Amino acid sequence: MKLMISPTSPYARKVSVTAREKDLMDRIDEIAVNSMEENSDLLAANPLSKVPALVMDDGQSLFDSPLLCEYFDAIGSGPALIPAAGEARWAVLRRQATTDGLLDAAFGYVMENRRPENERSAMWQERWLKAINRSLDVMEDDIGNFGEAVTLAHIALGCSLGYLDLRYKGVVDWRDSHPRLAAWYADFAERASMKETEPPA
């Protein structure tokens, strides 16, 4: 299988971490691509020209990080990262949705900030920062309920906090205001799957 990623994409990192946690890397070739440039292989796999995108062994493709994480969870080895049914399943998926929303807001802020200063929208930047901080507040209150066994919720949260470190230094000082998250992340970031996928500074 060929997994197209960007080393700085938190969505791609979430999938790459999942692949490692499910012991799939002997079956996957990770290929770094620039989704902002026209790339025929990426477009063939995902007409939206977004990473991550997976080309399976039969030539079919899958894309979008929640779908790819669920696929890897189904075909990989080891404990399930997404519970099969019941309240535990919905809790993991809800937490993933919260952290994906945090990433959407963070990515929107980053892209807005790259526009010429006179074209930036202060209203949207403020809205995105508020969404980021509200999401962090929810996770700060909830982190004690995640449990010890790693799930997709843990992976999604870890990759989200890593992205804030990469893109938001001096903008969102999340550790000072969210000490439980900071303590949890300090431990989770030491997992081999996180260290191997750490984005370039």
N, C-alpha and C. Protein backbone atom coordinates (compact mmCIF):
# COMPACT_ATOMS: atom_id res chain seq x y z
N MET A 1 0.85 -1.19 0.00
CA MET A 1 0.00 0.00 0.00
C MET A 1 0.88 1.24 0.00
N LYS A 2 0.38 2.29 -0.62
CA LYS A 2 1.10 3.56 -0.66
C LYS A 2 0.28 4.61 0.07
N LEU A 3 0.90 5.20 1.09
CA LEU A 3 0.24 6.23 1.89
C LEU A 3 0.89 7.56 1.59
N MET A 4 0.12 8.46 0.99
CA MET A 4 0.63 9.79 0.66
C MET A 4 0.36 10.74 1.83
N ILE A 5 1.43 11.38 2.28
CA ILE A 5 1.37 12.22 3.46
C ILE A 5 2.12 13.53 3.22
N SER A 6 1.93 14.47 4.12
CA SER A 6 2.81 15.62 4.26
C SER A 6 3.38 15.53 5.67
N PRO A 7 4.70 15.67 5.83
CA PRO A 7 5.30 15.52 7.16
C PRO A 7 4.78 16.50 8.20
N THR A 8 4.22 17.63 7.76
CA THR A 8 3.71 18.62 8.71
C THR A 8 2.20 18.58 8.88
N SER A 9 1.51 17.71 8.15
CA SER A 9 0.05 17.62 8.27
C SER A 9 -0.34 16.82 9.51
N PRO A 10 -1.10 17.42 10.42
CA PRO A 10 -1.53 16.66 11.60
C PRO A 10 -2.52 15.56 11.25
N TYR A 11 -3.30 15.74 10.18
CA TYR A 11 -4.23 14.71 9.74
C TYR A 11 -3.45 13.49 9.24
N ALA A 12 -2.42 13.74 8.44
CA ALA A 12 -1.58 12.65 7.95
C ALA A 12 -0.83 12.00 9.11
N ARG A 13 -0.37 12.81 10.06
CA ARG A 13 0.34 12.22 11.19
C ARG A 13 -0.57 11.29 11.98
N LYS A 14 -1.82 11.66 12.15
CA LYS A 14 -2.75 10.81 12.88
C LYS A 14 -2.84 9.43 12.22
N VAL A 15 -2.89 9.40 10.91
CA VAL A 15 -2.96 8.14 10.18
C VAL A 15 -1.64 7.38 10.28
N SER A 16 -0.53 8.09 10.19
CA SER A 16 0.78 7.44 10.29
C SER A 16 0.99 6.84 11.68
N VAL A 17 0.58 7.54 12.71
CA VAL A 17 0.68 7.00 14.07
C VAL A 17 -0.20 5.76 14.20
N THR A 18 -1.41 5.83 13.67
CA THR A 18 -2.32 4.68 13.72
C THR A 18 -1.70 3.48 13.02
N ALA A 19 -1.10 3.68 11.86
CA ALA A 19 -0.46 2.58 11.14
C ALA A 19 0.62 1.93 11.98
N ARG A 20 1.39 2.72 12.70
CA ARG A 20 2.45 2.18 13.54
C ARG A 20 1.88 1.46 14.76
N GLU A 21 0.85 2.03 15.37
CA GLU A 21 0.25 1.39 16.53
C GLU A 21 -0.39 0.05 16.15
N LYS A 22 -0.81 -0.09 14.90
CA LYS A 22 -1.43 -1.33 14.43
C LYS A 22 -0.45 -2.25 13.71
N ASP A 23 0.84 -1.93 13.80
CA ASP A 23 1.91 -2.79 13.28
C ASP A 23 1.74 -3.06 11.77
N LEU A 24 1.52 -1.99 11.02
CA LEU A 24 1.27 -2.12 9.59
C LEU A 24 2.40 -1.58 8.71
N MET A 25 3.46 -1.07 9.30
CA MET A 25 4.44 -0.37 8.48
C MET A 25 5.21 -1.27 7.52
N ASP A 26 5.21 -2.58 7.76
CA ASP A 26 5.85 -3.47 6.79
C ASP A 26 5.00 -3.66 5.54
N ARG A 27 3.79 -3.13 5.56
CA ARG A 27 2.89 -3.23 4.40
C ARG A 27 2.65 -1.89 3.72
N ILE A 28 3.25 -0.82 4.25
CA ILE A 28 2.95 0.53 3.77
C ILE A 28 4.22 1.25 3.36
N ASP A 29 4.16 1.88 2.20
CA ASP A 29 5.20 2.82 1.79
C ASP A 29 4.64 4.23 1.99
N GLU A 30 5.28 5.01 2.86
CA GLU A 30 4.87 6.40 3.06
C GLU A 30 5.58 7.28 2.04
N ILE A 31 4.81 8.09 1.34
CA ILE A 31 5.34 8.95 0.29
C ILE A 31 4.97 10.39 0.62
N ALA A 32 5.98 11.24 0.80
CA ALA A 32 5.72 12.66 1.09
C ALA A 32 5.37 13.39 -0.19
N VAL A 33 4.27 14.12 -0.16
CA VAL A 33 3.83 14.92 -1.31
C VAL A 33 3.45 16.31 -0.83
N ASN A 34 3.41 17.25 -1.74
CA ASN A 34 2.96 18.61 -1.45
C ASN A 34 1.56 18.76 -2.03
N SER A 35 0.57 18.80 -1.16
CA SER A 35 -0.81 18.86 -1.62
C SER A 35 -1.17 20.21 -2.24
N MET A 36 -0.30 21.23 -2.04
CA MET A 36 -0.56 22.54 -2.62
C MET A 36 -0.08 22.62 -4.07
N GLU A 37 0.65 21.61 -4.50
CA GLU A 37 1.09 21.54 -5.89
C GLU A 37 0.32 20.45 -6.61
N GLU A 38 0.12 20.60 -7.90
CA GLU A 38 -0.60 19.59 -8.66
C GLU A 38 0.27 18.34 -8.76
N ASN A 39 -0.26 17.25 -8.27
CA ASN A 39 0.46 15.98 -8.24
C ASN A 39 -0.46 14.92 -8.80
N SER A 40 -0.08 14.30 -9.90
CA SER A 40 -0.97 13.36 -10.59
C SER A 40 -1.28 12.14 -9.74
N ASP A 41 -0.31 11.66 -8.97
CA ASP A 41 -0.55 10.49 -8.12
C ASP A 41 -1.55 10.82 -7.02
N LEU A 42 -1.38 11.99 -6.39
CA LEU A 42 -2.31 12.39 -5.34
C LEU A 42 -3.70 12.63 -5.90
N LEU A 43 -3.79 13.29 -7.04
CA LEU A 43 -5.10 13.55 -7.64
C LEU A 43 -5.80 12.26 -8.04
N ALA A 44 -5.04 11.27 -8.47
CA ALA A 44 -5.63 9.98 -8.83
C ALA A 44 -6.20 9.28 -7.61
N ALA A 45 -5.52 9.47 -6.47
CA ALA A 45 -5.97 8.84 -5.22
C ALA A 45 -7.07 9.64 -4.53
N ASN A 46 -7.00 10.96 -4.66
CA ASN A 46 -7.96 11.84 -3.98
C ASN A 46 -8.21 13.06 -4.85
N PRO A 47 -9.37 13.15 -5.48
CA PRO A 47 -9.65 14.29 -6.37
C PRO A 47 -9.66 15.63 -5.63
N LEU A 48 -9.71 15.59 -4.28
CA LEU A 48 -9.66 16.83 -3.51
C LEU A 48 -8.25 17.34 -3.33
N SER A 49 -7.25 16.56 -3.76
CA SER A 49 -5.83 16.92 -3.64
C SER A 49 -5.47 17.24 -2.19
N LYS A 50 -5.86 16.31 -1.30
CA LYS A 50 -5.57 16.48 0.12
C LYS A 50 -4.92 15.21 0.66
N VAL A 51 -4.04 15.39 1.64
CA VAL A 51 -3.46 14.26 2.34
C VAL A 51 -4.12 14.13 3.71
N PRO A 52 -4.15 12.90 4.21
CA PRO A 52 -3.54 11.68 3.68
C PRO A 52 -4.44 10.99 2.66
N ALA A 53 -3.80 10.24 1.78
CA ALA A 53 -4.52 9.42 0.79
C ALA A 53 -3.79 8.10 0.67
N LEU A 54 -4.56 7.03 0.58
CA LEU A 54 -4.01 5.68 0.54
C LEU A 54 -4.38 5.00 -0.76
N VAL A 55 -3.37 4.45 -1.44
CA VAL A 55 -3.61 3.57 -2.58
C VAL A 55 -3.40 2.15 -2.10
N MET A 56 -4.45 1.35 -2.14
CA MET A 56 -4.39 -0.01 -1.65
C MET A 56 -3.75 -0.93 -2.69
N ASP A 57 -3.48 -2.16 -2.29
CA ASP A 57 -2.78 -3.09 -3.17
C ASP A 57 -3.56 -3.41 -4.44
N ASP A 58 -4.89 -3.28 -4.39
CA ASP A 58 -5.69 -3.55 -5.59
C ASP A 58 -5.88 -2.32 -6.46
N GLY A 59 -5.23 -1.20 -6.09
CA GLY A 59 -5.30 0.02 -6.88
C GLY A 59 -6.41 0.96 -6.47
N GLN A 60 -7.34 0.49 -5.62
CA GLN A 60 -8.39 1.37 -5.12
C GLN A 60 -7.80 2.33 -4.10
N SER A 61 -8.49 3.45 -3.88
CA SER A 61 -7.97 4.43 -2.94
C SER A 61 -8.97 4.75 -1.83
N LEU A 62 -8.42 5.17 -0.71
CA LEU A 62 -9.19 5.69 0.41
C LEU A 62 -8.53 6.99 0.85
N PHE A 63 -9.34 7.93 1.33
CA PHE A 63 -8.78 9.19 1.83
C PHE A 63 -9.66 9.74 2.92
N ASP A 64 -9.13 10.73 3.64
CA ASP A 64 -9.74 11.37 4.80
C ASP A 64 -9.30 10.61 6.05
N SER A 65 -8.73 11.33 7.00
CA SER A 65 -8.06 10.68 8.12
C SER A 65 -8.97 9.79 8.98
N PRO A 66 -10.22 10.17 9.29
CA PRO A 66 -11.04 9.25 10.09
C PRO A 66 -11.27 7.91 9.38
N LEU A 67 -11.50 7.96 8.07
CA LEU A 67 -11.72 6.73 7.31
C LEU A 67 -10.46 5.87 7.29
N LEU A 68 -9.30 6.49 7.04
CA LEU A 68 -8.06 5.73 6.99
C LEU A 68 -7.71 5.13 8.35
N CYS A 69 -7.94 5.87 9.41
CA CYS A 69 -7.67 5.32 10.74
C CYS A 69 -8.58 4.12 11.02
N GLU A 70 -9.82 4.22 10.64
CA GLU A 70 -10.73 3.09 10.85
C GLU A 70 -10.31 1.89 10.01
N TYR A 71 -9.86 2.14 8.78
CA TYR A 71 -9.41 1.05 7.91
C TYR A 71 -8.18 0.37 8.51
N PHE A 72 -7.21 1.13 8.94
CA PHE A 72 -6.01 0.54 9.53
C PHE A 72 -6.35 -0.20 10.83
N ASP A 73 -7.28 0.32 11.60
CA ASP A 73 -7.69 -0.36 12.82
C ASP A 73 -8.30 -1.72 12.49
N ALA A 74 -9.02 -1.80 11.36
CA ALA A 74 -9.68 -3.05 10.97
C ALA A 74 -8.70 -4.08 10.44
N ILE A 75 -7.67 -3.65 9.71
CA ILE A 75 -6.77 -4.63 9.07
C ILE A 75 -5.49 -4.88 9.86
N GLY A 76 -5.20 -4.04 10.85
CA GLY A 76 -3.96 -4.19 11.61
C GLY A 76 -4.10 -5.18 12.75
N SER A 77 -3.00 -5.36 13.47
CA SER A 77 -2.99 -6.29 14.59
C SER A 77 -3.06 -5.52 15.91
N GLY A 78 -3.25 -6.29 16.98
CA GLY A 78 -3.29 -5.68 18.30
C GLY A 78 -4.69 -5.23 18.69
N PRO A 79 -4.80 -4.65 19.88
CA PRO A 79 -6.12 -4.21 20.38
C PRO A 79 -6.75 -3.16 19.47
N ALA A 80 -8.07 -3.19 19.44
CA ALA A 80 -8.81 -2.22 18.63
C ALA A 80 -8.61 -0.81 19.19
N LEU A 81 -8.41 0.14 18.28
CA LEU A 81 -8.32 1.54 18.66
C LEU A 81 -9.68 2.22 18.71
N ILE A 82 -10.64 1.63 18.01
CA ILE A 82 -12.02 2.12 18.01
C ILE A 82 -12.90 0.99 18.52
N PRO A 83 -13.52 1.12 19.68
CA PRO A 83 -14.39 0.05 20.18
C PRO A 83 -15.48 -0.29 19.17
N ALA A 84 -15.86 -1.54 19.15
CA ALA A 84 -16.79 -2.02 18.12
C ALA A 84 -18.21 -1.48 18.31
N ALA A 85 -18.63 -1.26 19.53
CA ALA A 85 -20.02 -0.87 19.76
C ALA A 85 -20.15 -0.24 21.15
N GLY A 86 -21.33 0.29 21.37
CA GLY A 86 -21.67 0.79 22.69
C GLY A 86 -21.16 2.19 22.98
N GLU A 87 -21.31 2.61 24.22
CA GLU A 87 -20.97 3.96 24.63
C GLU A 87 -19.49 4.24 24.45
N ALA A 88 -18.64 3.22 24.64
CA ALA A 88 -17.20 3.43 24.49
C ALA A 88 -16.86 3.83 23.05
N ARG A 89 -17.53 3.25 22.08
CA ARG A 89 -17.28 3.61 20.67
C ARG A 89 -17.61 5.07 20.42
N TRP A 90 -18.79 5.50 20.89
CA TRP A 90 -19.21 6.88 20.64
C TRP A 90 -18.33 7.87 21.38
N ALA A 91 -17.82 7.49 22.54
CA ALA A 91 -16.93 8.38 23.27
C ALA A 91 -15.63 8.60 22.50
N VAL A 92 -15.05 7.53 21.95
CA VAL A 92 -13.82 7.66 21.16
C VAL A 92 -14.06 8.50 19.92
N LEU A 93 -15.16 8.24 19.22
CA LEU A 93 -15.44 8.99 17.99
C LEU A 93 -15.77 10.45 18.28
N ARG A 94 -16.43 10.71 19.40
CA ARG A 94 -16.72 12.10 19.78
C ARG A 94 -15.43 12.85 20.08
N ARG A 95 -14.52 12.19 20.79
CA ARG A 95 -13.24 12.83 21.10
C ARG A 95 -12.43 13.08 19.83
N GLN A 96 -12.45 12.12 18.91
CA GLN A 96 -11.77 12.34 17.64
C GLN A 96 -12.38 13.54 16.91
N ALA A 97 -13.71 13.64 16.90
CA ALA A 97 -14.38 14.75 16.23
C ALA A 97 -14.00 16.09 16.85
N THR A 98 -13.88 16.11 18.18
CA THR A 98 -13.50 17.35 18.86
C THR A 98 -12.10 17.78 18.44
N THR A 99 -11.15 16.83 18.46
CA THR A 99 -9.78 17.19 18.11
C THR A 99 -9.63 17.48 16.62
N ASP A 100 -10.41 16.81 15.77
CA ASP A 100 -10.37 17.15 14.35
C ASP A 100 -10.91 18.57 14.13
N GLY A 101 -11.93 18.94 14.89
CA GLY A 101 -12.45 20.30 14.79
C GLY A 101 -11.43 21.32 15.27
N LEU A 102 -10.69 20.97 16.33
CA LEU A 102 -9.60 21.83 16.78
C LEU A 102 -8.59 22.04 15.65
N LEU A 103 -8.25 20.94 14.97
CA LEU A 103 -7.29 21.03 13.86
C LEU A 103 -7.84 21.87 12.71
N ASP A 104 -9.12 21.71 12.42
CA ASP A 104 -9.72 22.52 11.35
C ASP A 104 -9.59 24.00 11.66
N ALA A 105 -9.88 24.36 12.92
CA ALA A 105 -9.76 25.76 13.32
C ALA A 105 -8.30 26.22 13.28
N ALA A 106 -7.40 25.36 13.75
CA ALA A 106 -5.98 25.72 13.76
C ALA A 106 -5.44 25.89 12.34
N PHE A 107 -5.84 25.00 11.45
CA PHE A 107 -5.38 25.10 10.07
C PHE A 107 -5.95 26.36 9.41
N GLY A 108 -7.22 26.66 9.69
CA GLY A 108 -7.83 27.87 9.14
C GLY A 108 -7.09 29.12 9.59
N TYR A 109 -6.71 29.15 10.87
CA TYR A 109 -5.97 30.30 11.39
C TYR A 109 -4.62 30.43 10.70
N VAL A 110 -3.92 29.30 10.55
CA VAL A 110 -2.60 29.32 9.91
C VAL A 110 -2.70 29.85 8.48
N MET A 111 -3.68 29.36 7.73
CA MET A 111 -3.81 29.77 6.33
C MET A 111 -4.21 31.24 6.23
N GLU A 112 -5.08 31.69 7.13
CA GLU A 112 -5.48 33.09 7.13
C GLU A 112 -4.27 33.98 7.43
N ASN A 113 -3.42 33.53 8.33
CA ASN A 113 -2.26 34.32 8.74
C ASN A 113 -1.20 34.39 7.64
N ARG A 114 -1.31 33.52 6.65
CA ARG A 114 -0.36 33.54 5.55
C ARG A 114 -0.79 34.50 4.44
N ARG A 115 -1.99 35.02 4.54
CA ARG A 115 -2.44 36.00 3.56
C ARG A 115 -1.76 37.33 3.83
N PRO A 116 -1.70 38.21 2.84
CA PRO A 116 -1.16 39.55 3.10
C PRO A 116 -1.90 40.19 4.27
N GLU A 117 -1.18 40.92 5.09
CA GLU A 117 -1.75 41.44 6.34
C GLU A 117 -3.02 42.25 6.10
N ASN A 118 -3.07 43.02 5.02
CA ASN A 118 -4.25 43.85 4.77
C ASN A 118 -5.45 43.04 4.28
N GLU A 119 -5.26 41.75 3.98
CA GLU A 119 -6.36 40.90 3.51
C GLU A 119 -6.85 39.93 4.59
N ARG A 120 -6.21 39.92 5.74
CA ARG A 120 -6.59 38.98 6.79
C ARG A 120 -7.88 39.43 7.48
N SER A 121 -8.64 38.45 7.92
CA SER A 121 -9.88 38.73 8.65
C SER A 121 -9.65 38.54 10.14
N ALA A 122 -9.66 39.63 10.89
CA ALA A 122 -9.52 39.55 12.34
C ALA A 122 -10.68 38.79 12.96
N MET A 123 -11.87 38.92 12.37
CA MET A 123 -13.05 38.22 12.88
C MET A 123 -12.85 36.71 12.81
N TRP A 124 -12.38 36.21 11.67
CA TRP A 124 -12.19 34.76 11.52
C TRP A 124 -11.04 34.28 12.40
N GLN A 125 -9.98 35.05 12.50
CA GLN A 125 -8.88 34.64 13.36
C GLN A 125 -9.32 34.52 14.81
N GLU A 126 -10.10 35.49 15.28
CA GLU A 126 -10.60 35.44 16.65
C GLU A 126 -11.54 34.24 16.84
N ARG A 127 -12.39 34.00 15.85
CA ARG A 127 -13.33 32.88 15.93
C ARG A 127 -12.58 31.55 16.02
N TRP A 128 -11.54 31.38 15.19
CA TRP A 128 -10.76 30.14 15.19
C TRP A 128 -10.01 29.97 16.51
N LEU A 129 -9.42 31.03 17.04
CA LEU A 129 -8.70 30.93 18.30
C LEU A 129 -9.65 30.55 19.44
N LYS A 130 -10.86 31.09 19.42
CA LYS A 130 -11.84 30.73 20.45
C LYS A 130 -12.22 29.27 20.34
N ALA A 131 -12.37 28.77 19.11
CA ALA A 131 -12.71 27.36 18.91
C ALA A 131 -11.58 26.46 19.42
N ILE A 132 -10.34 26.85 19.15
CA ILE A 132 -9.19 26.08 19.64
C ILE A 132 -9.22 26.02 21.16
N ASN A 133 -9.38 27.17 21.81
CA ASN A 133 -9.33 27.22 23.27
C ASN A 133 -10.52 26.51 23.91
N ARG A 134 -11.70 26.59 23.31
CA ARG A 134 -12.84 25.84 23.84
C ARG A 134 -12.60 24.34 23.75
N SER A 135 -12.04 23.89 22.63
CA SER A 135 -11.74 22.47 22.47
C SER A 135 -10.71 22.00 23.49
N LEU A 136 -9.69 22.82 23.71
CA LEU A 136 -8.69 22.47 24.72
C LEU A 136 -9.32 22.39 26.11
N ASP A 137 -10.24 23.30 26.42
CA ASP A 137 -10.91 23.28 27.71
C ASP A 137 -11.69 21.98 27.90
N VAL A 138 -12.38 21.55 26.84
CA VAL A 138 -13.15 20.30 26.91
C VAL A 138 -12.22 19.12 27.14
N MET A 139 -11.12 19.07 26.41
CA MET A 139 -10.18 17.96 26.57
C MET A 139 -9.49 17.99 27.94
N GLU A 140 -9.21 19.19 28.46
CA GLU A 140 -8.62 19.31 29.79
C GLU A 140 -9.53 18.68 30.84
N ASP A 141 -10.84 18.91 30.71
CA ASP A 141 -11.80 18.34 31.66
C ASP A 141 -12.00 16.84 31.44
N ASP A 142 -11.77 16.37 30.23
CA ASP A 142 -12.11 14.99 29.86
C ASP A 142 -10.93 14.03 29.89
N ILE A 143 -9.70 14.54 29.91
CA ILE A 143 -8.53 13.67 29.72
C ILE A 143 -8.46 12.57 30.78
N GLY A 144 -8.96 12.83 31.96
CA GLY A 144 -8.95 11.81 32.99
C GLY A 144 -9.87 10.64 32.70
N ASN A 145 -10.77 10.79 31.73
CA ASN A 145 -11.71 9.72 31.37
C ASN A 145 -11.25 8.90 30.17
N PHE A 146 -10.12 9.26 29.58
CA PHE A 146 -9.67 8.58 28.37
C PHE A 146 -9.29 7.12 28.63
N GLY A 147 -8.78 6.82 29.80
CA GLY A 147 -8.33 5.47 30.11
C GLY A 147 -6.89 5.25 29.70
N GLU A 148 -6.30 4.15 30.16
CA GLU A 148 -4.90 3.85 29.91
C GLU A 148 -4.67 3.23 28.54
N ALA A 149 -5.58 2.36 28.10
CA ALA A 149 -5.41 1.68 26.82
C ALA A 149 -5.53 2.70 25.68
N VAL A 150 -4.56 2.69 24.77
CA VAL A 150 -4.54 3.67 23.68
C VAL A 150 -5.70 3.43 22.72
N THR A 151 -6.39 4.51 22.40
CA THR A 151 -7.47 4.48 21.41
C THR A 151 -7.19 5.55 20.36
N LEU A 152 -8.06 5.61 19.38
CA LEU A 152 -7.93 6.65 18.37
C LEU A 152 -8.09 8.04 18.98
N ALA A 153 -8.83 8.14 20.06
CA ALA A 153 -8.97 9.44 20.74
C ALA A 153 -7.63 9.92 21.26
N HIS A 154 -6.84 9.03 21.84
CA HIS A 154 -5.50 9.39 22.31
C HIS A 154 -4.62 9.87 21.16
N ILE A 155 -4.66 9.12 20.07
CA ILE A 155 -3.82 9.46 18.91
C ILE A 155 -4.22 10.81 18.33
N ALA A 156 -5.53 11.02 18.16
CA ALA A 156 -6.01 12.28 17.58
C ALA A 156 -5.63 13.46 18.46
N LEU A 157 -5.79 13.31 19.77
CA LEU A 157 -5.44 14.40 20.68
C LEU A 157 -3.94 14.65 20.66
N GLY A 158 -3.14 13.60 20.69
CA GLY A 158 -1.69 13.77 20.67
C GLY A 158 -1.22 14.51 19.43
N CYS A 159 -1.77 14.15 18.27
CA CYS A 159 -1.37 14.81 17.03
C CYS A 159 -1.85 16.26 16.98
N SER A 160 -2.99 16.53 17.59
CA SER A 160 -3.50 17.91 17.64
C SER A 160 -2.60 18.79 18.50
N LEU A 161 -2.21 18.29 19.66
CA LEU A 161 -1.34 19.08 20.54
C LEU A 161 0.03 19.27 19.90
N GLY A 162 0.50 18.25 19.20
CA GLY A 162 1.76 18.39 18.49
C GLY A 162 1.70 19.46 17.42
N TYR A 163 0.56 19.58 16.76
CA TYR A 163 0.40 20.61 15.73
C TYR A 163 0.39 22.00 16.34
N LEU A 164 -0.23 22.14 17.51
CA LEU A 164 -0.19 23.44 18.18
C LEU A 164 1.24 23.83 18.53
N ASP A 165 2.03 22.85 18.94
CA ASP A 165 3.45 23.14 19.21
C ASP A 165 4.18 23.57 17.95
N LEU A 166 3.83 22.96 16.83
CA LEU A 166 4.51 23.25 15.58
C LEU A 166 4.16 24.63 15.04
N ARG A 167 2.90 24.99 15.07
CA ARG A 167 2.42 26.20 14.39
C ARG A 167 2.00 27.35 15.29
N TYR A 168 1.86 27.11 16.60
CA TYR A 168 1.23 28.12 17.46
C TYR A 168 2.09 28.59 18.62
N LYS A 169 3.37 28.36 18.55
CA LYS A 169 4.23 28.85 19.62
C LYS A 169 4.10 30.37 19.73
N GLY A 170 3.79 30.85 20.93
CA GLY A 170 3.62 32.28 21.13
C GLY A 170 2.23 32.79 20.82
N VAL A 171 1.38 31.92 20.24
CA VAL A 171 0.00 32.32 19.93
C VAL A 171 -0.97 31.66 20.90
N VAL A 172 -0.84 30.35 21.05
CA VAL A 172 -1.66 29.60 21.99
C VAL A 172 -0.71 28.90 22.97
N ASP A 173 -0.60 29.43 24.19
CA ASP A 173 0.25 28.82 25.21
C ASP A 173 -0.59 27.82 26.01
N TRP A 174 -0.89 26.69 25.37
CA TRP A 174 -1.88 25.77 25.91
C TRP A 174 -1.42 25.05 27.17
N ARG A 175 -0.12 24.88 27.36
CA ARG A 175 0.35 24.13 28.54
C ARG A 175 0.05 24.87 29.85
N ASP A 176 0.26 26.18 29.87
CA ASP A 176 0.05 26.93 31.11
C ASP A 176 -1.40 26.89 31.57
N SER A 177 -2.31 26.94 30.63
CA SER A 177 -3.73 26.98 30.98
C SER A 177 -4.39 25.61 31.02
N HIS A 178 -3.65 24.56 30.60
CA HIS A 178 -4.22 23.21 30.56
C HIS A 178 -3.20 22.22 31.12
N PRO A 179 -2.94 22.27 32.43
CA PRO A 179 -1.86 21.47 33.01
C PRO A 179 -2.08 19.96 32.91
N ARG A 180 -3.33 19.50 32.96
CA ARG A 180 -3.57 18.06 32.86
C ARG A 180 -3.25 17.57 31.44
N LEU A 181 -3.63 18.35 30.45
CA LEU A 181 -3.26 18.00 29.08
C LEU A 181 -1.75 18.02 28.90
N ALA A 182 -1.09 19.00 29.47
CA ALA A 182 0.36 19.11 29.34
C ALA A 182 1.05 17.88 29.93
N ALA A 183 0.60 17.44 31.11
CA ALA A 183 1.20 16.27 31.74
C ALA A 183 0.93 15.01 30.93
N TRP A 184 -0.29 14.88 30.44
CA TRP A 184 -0.62 13.72 29.61
C TRP A 184 0.21 13.70 28.34
N TYR A 185 0.33 14.84 27.66
CA TYR A 185 1.04 14.89 26.39
C TYR A 185 2.53 14.62 26.58
N ALA A 186 3.11 15.09 27.66
CA ALA A 186 4.53 14.85 27.91
C ALA A 186 4.83 13.36 27.91
N ASP A 187 3.90 12.56 28.41
CA ASP A 187 4.09 11.11 28.44
C ASP A 187 3.75 10.50 27.08
N PHE A 188 2.63 10.89 26.49
CA PHE A 188 2.19 10.28 25.25
C PHE A 188 3.15 10.57 24.10
N ALA A 189 3.75 11.74 24.09
CA ALA A 189 4.66 12.14 23.01
C ALA A 189 5.92 11.28 22.96
N GLU A 190 6.17 10.51 24.03
CA GLU A 190 7.35 9.65 24.07
C GLU A 190 7.10 8.28 23.43
N ARG A 191 5.87 7.99 23.03
CA ARG A 191 5.61 6.72 22.36
C ARG A 191 6.41 6.66 21.06
N ALA A 192 6.84 5.46 20.70
CA ALA A 192 7.63 5.29 19.48
C ALA A 192 6.88 5.80 18.26
N SER A 193 5.57 5.57 18.19
CA SER A 193 4.79 5.99 17.03
C SER A 193 4.77 7.51 16.89
N MET A 194 4.80 8.21 18.01
CA MET A 194 4.83 9.68 17.99
C MET A 194 6.22 10.20 17.65
N LYS A 195 7.24 9.58 18.23
CA LYS A 195 8.60 10.03 17.95
C LYS A 195 8.95 9.83 16.47
N GLU A 196 8.53 8.72 15.90
CA GLU A 196 8.85 8.41 14.50
C GLU A 196 8.12 9.33 13.52
N THR A 197 7.04 9.95 13.93
CA THR A 197 6.26 10.80 13.03
C THR A 197 6.36 12.27 13.40
N GLU A 198 7.28 12.62 14.26
CA GLU A 198 7.41 14.01 14.70
C GLU A 198 7.70 14.90 13.50
N PRO A 199 6.93 15.97 13.31
CA PRO A 199 7.13 16.82 12.13
C PRO A 199 8.43 17.62 12.23
N PRO A 200 9.01 17.97 11.09
CA PRO A 200 10.21 18.81 11.11
C PRO A 200 9.88 20.18 11.67
N ALA A 201 10.80 20.76 12.39
CA ALA A 201 10.59 22.08 13.00
C ALA A 201 10.56 23.16 11.93
